[in-house]
XYZ file of C-alpha atoms in Angstrom:
198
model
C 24.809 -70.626 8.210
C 24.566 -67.233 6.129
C 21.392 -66.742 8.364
C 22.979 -66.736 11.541
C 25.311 -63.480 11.203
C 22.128 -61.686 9.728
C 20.086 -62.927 12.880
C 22.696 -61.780 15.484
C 22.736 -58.194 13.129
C 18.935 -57.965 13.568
C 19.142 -58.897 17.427
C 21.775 -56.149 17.868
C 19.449 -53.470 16.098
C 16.527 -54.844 18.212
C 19.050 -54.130 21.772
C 20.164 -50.905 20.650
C 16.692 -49.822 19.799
C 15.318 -51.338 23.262
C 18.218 -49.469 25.351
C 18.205 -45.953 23.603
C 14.302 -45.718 24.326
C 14.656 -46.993 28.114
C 17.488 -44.351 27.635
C 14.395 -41.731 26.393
C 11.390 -42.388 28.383
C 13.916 -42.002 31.816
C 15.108 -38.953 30.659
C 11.584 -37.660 29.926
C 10.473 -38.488 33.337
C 13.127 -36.556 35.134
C 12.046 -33.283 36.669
C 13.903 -30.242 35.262
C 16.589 -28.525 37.560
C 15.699 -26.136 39.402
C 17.143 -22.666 38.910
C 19.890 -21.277 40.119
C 19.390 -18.759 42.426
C 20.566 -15.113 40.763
C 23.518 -13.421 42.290
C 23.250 -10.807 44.562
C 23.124 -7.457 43.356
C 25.874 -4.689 43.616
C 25.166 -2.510 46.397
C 27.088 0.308 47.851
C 28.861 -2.519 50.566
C 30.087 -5.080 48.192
C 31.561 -2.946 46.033
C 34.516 -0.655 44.735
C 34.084 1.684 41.899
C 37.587 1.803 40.095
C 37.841 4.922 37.439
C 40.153 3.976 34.581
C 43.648 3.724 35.401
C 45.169 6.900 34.355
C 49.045 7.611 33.396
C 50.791 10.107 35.773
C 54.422 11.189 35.648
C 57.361 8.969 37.041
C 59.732 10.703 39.932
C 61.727 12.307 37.141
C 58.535 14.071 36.010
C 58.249 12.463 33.159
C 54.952 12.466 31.908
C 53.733 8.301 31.568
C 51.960 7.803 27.642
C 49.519 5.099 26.174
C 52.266 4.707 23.768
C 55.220 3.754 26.584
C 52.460 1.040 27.533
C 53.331 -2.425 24.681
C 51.367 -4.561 27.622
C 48.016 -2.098 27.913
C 48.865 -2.474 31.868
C 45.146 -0.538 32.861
C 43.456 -3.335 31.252
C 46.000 -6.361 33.042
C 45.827 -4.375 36.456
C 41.850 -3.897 36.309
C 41.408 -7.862 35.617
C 43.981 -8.611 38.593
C 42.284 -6.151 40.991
C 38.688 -7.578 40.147
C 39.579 -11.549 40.332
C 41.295 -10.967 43.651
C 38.682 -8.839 45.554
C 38.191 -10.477 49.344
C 35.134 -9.911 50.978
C 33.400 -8.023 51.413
C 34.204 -6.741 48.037
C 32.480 -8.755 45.532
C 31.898 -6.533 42.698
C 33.997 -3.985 40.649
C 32.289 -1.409 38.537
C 33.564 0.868 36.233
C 31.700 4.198 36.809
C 29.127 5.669 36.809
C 27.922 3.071 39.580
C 24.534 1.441 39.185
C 21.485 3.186 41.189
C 22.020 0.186 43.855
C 25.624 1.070 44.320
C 25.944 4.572 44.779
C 27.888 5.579 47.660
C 30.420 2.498 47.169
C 34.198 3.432 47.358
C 36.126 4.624 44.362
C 39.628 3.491 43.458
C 41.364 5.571 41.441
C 44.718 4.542 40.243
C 47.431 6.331 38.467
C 51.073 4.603 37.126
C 53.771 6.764 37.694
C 56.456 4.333 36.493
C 56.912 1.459 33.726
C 59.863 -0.259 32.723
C 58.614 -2.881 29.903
C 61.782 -2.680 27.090
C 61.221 -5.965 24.571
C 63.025 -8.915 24.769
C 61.233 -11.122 27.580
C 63.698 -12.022 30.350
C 67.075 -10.521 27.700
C 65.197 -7.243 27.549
C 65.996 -6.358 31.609
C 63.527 -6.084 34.421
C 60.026 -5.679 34.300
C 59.039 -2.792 36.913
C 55.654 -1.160 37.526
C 54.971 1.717 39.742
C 51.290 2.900 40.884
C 49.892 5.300 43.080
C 46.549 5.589 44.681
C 43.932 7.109 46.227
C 40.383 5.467 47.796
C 37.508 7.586 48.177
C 34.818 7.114 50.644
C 31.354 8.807 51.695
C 32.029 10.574 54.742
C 35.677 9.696 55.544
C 38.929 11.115 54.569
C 40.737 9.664 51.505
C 43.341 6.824 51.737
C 46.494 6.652 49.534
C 48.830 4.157 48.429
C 51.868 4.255 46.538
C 52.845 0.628 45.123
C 55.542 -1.354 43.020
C 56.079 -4.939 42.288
C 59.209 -6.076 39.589
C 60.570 -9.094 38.371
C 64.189 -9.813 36.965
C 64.372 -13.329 36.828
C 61.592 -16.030 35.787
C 62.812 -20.131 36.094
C 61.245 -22.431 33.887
C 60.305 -21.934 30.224
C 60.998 -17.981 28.056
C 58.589 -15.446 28.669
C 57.488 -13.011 26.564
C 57.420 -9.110 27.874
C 54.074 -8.727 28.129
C 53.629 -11.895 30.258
C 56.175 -11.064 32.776
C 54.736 -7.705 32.860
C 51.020 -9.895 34.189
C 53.155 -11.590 36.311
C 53.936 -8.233 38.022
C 50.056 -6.697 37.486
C 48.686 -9.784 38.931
C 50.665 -9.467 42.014
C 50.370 -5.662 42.022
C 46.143 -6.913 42.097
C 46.894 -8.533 45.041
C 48.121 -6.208 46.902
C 45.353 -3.398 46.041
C 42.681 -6.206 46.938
C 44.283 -7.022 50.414
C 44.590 -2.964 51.374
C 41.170 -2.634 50.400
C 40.090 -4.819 53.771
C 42.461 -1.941 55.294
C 42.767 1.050 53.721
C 45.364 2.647 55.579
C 46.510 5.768 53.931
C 50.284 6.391 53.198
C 50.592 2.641 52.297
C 53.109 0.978 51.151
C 52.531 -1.788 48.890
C 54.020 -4.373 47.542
C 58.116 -4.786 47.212
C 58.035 -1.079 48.921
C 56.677 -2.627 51.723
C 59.144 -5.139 51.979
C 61.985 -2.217 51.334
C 60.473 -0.211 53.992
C 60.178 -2.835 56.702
C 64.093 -3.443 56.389
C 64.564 -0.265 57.298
């Protein structure tokens, strides 16, 4: 009787042993994978050169600081303009642009108004106003003056600086889809929306 549960023990070993090295040997005949194939490189066509976002002076003429900036809006607006790119924009560069992509369109982009005041959703709306300009090889520039704002979020408290990427995100957006159509004098964003109920 005692010999029985040491029996079964030693059979169980004996499986385990048997499985993990049918488990080995058809791993080791497996081919590796093949590479993946490297992305394409920036060129000049599928891409946008976007200087650092600068601050400019609101309406008022009040001159914009790092230090009116709690939610380092450059950095959020950058990240939104770069995850949203459409084709046949893959690629944004900072500059100086690679050798391959000289030539490709710069962005530049200036914010000329920022309402951020701590709190979350008790510290009042969350407003940010941009202007800018893209520059191409050979054509004239095309300018767009954009704002995007949020009052009101449902669902759980957000901070400031999360509303605030709620508005750069959307602000993102918008650059990416005038980018297909750079028509200068745009209005973008809830200016649009302003203008066409006009």
């Amino acid at each position: 009787m005692t010999s029985h549960p040491f029996a079964a023990r030693i059979a169980a070993r004996l499986s385990f042993a048997v499985g993990t090295a049918a488990l080995l040997a058809a791993c080791g005949t497996r081919q590796p994978a093949p590479p993946e194939p490297p992305p394409p490189e920036a060129t000049a066509r599928n891409s946008v050169v976007m200087s650092a976002v600068t601050y400019g002076a609101t309406a008022k003429g009040i001159q914009l600081k790092k230090e009116d900036d709690a939610c380092d809006v450059p950095a959020s607006l950058r990240q939104a303009v770069q995850d949203q790119l459409l084709e046949p924009y893959e690629y944004l560069l900072a500059p100086p642009p690679t050798a391959n992509a000289e030539g490709a369109p710069v962005l530049k982009v200036e914010i000329t108004d920022l309402l951020a005041n701590a709190g979350g959703l008790y510290g009042g709306p969350k407003i940010v106003q941009l202007r800018g300009t893209l520059e191409r090889k050979g054509e004239a520039p095309a300018r767009f003056t954009a704002e995007r704002q949020m009052f009101i979020y449902f669902g759980m408290p957000r901070s400031t600086c999360s509303m605030v990427g709620v508005v750069t995100y959307a602000l993102g957006e918008d650059i990416a889809k005038w980018l297909q159509k750079p028509v200068d004098g745009a209005l973008l964003g809830e200016l649009s929306t302003a203008a066409a109920k006009r």
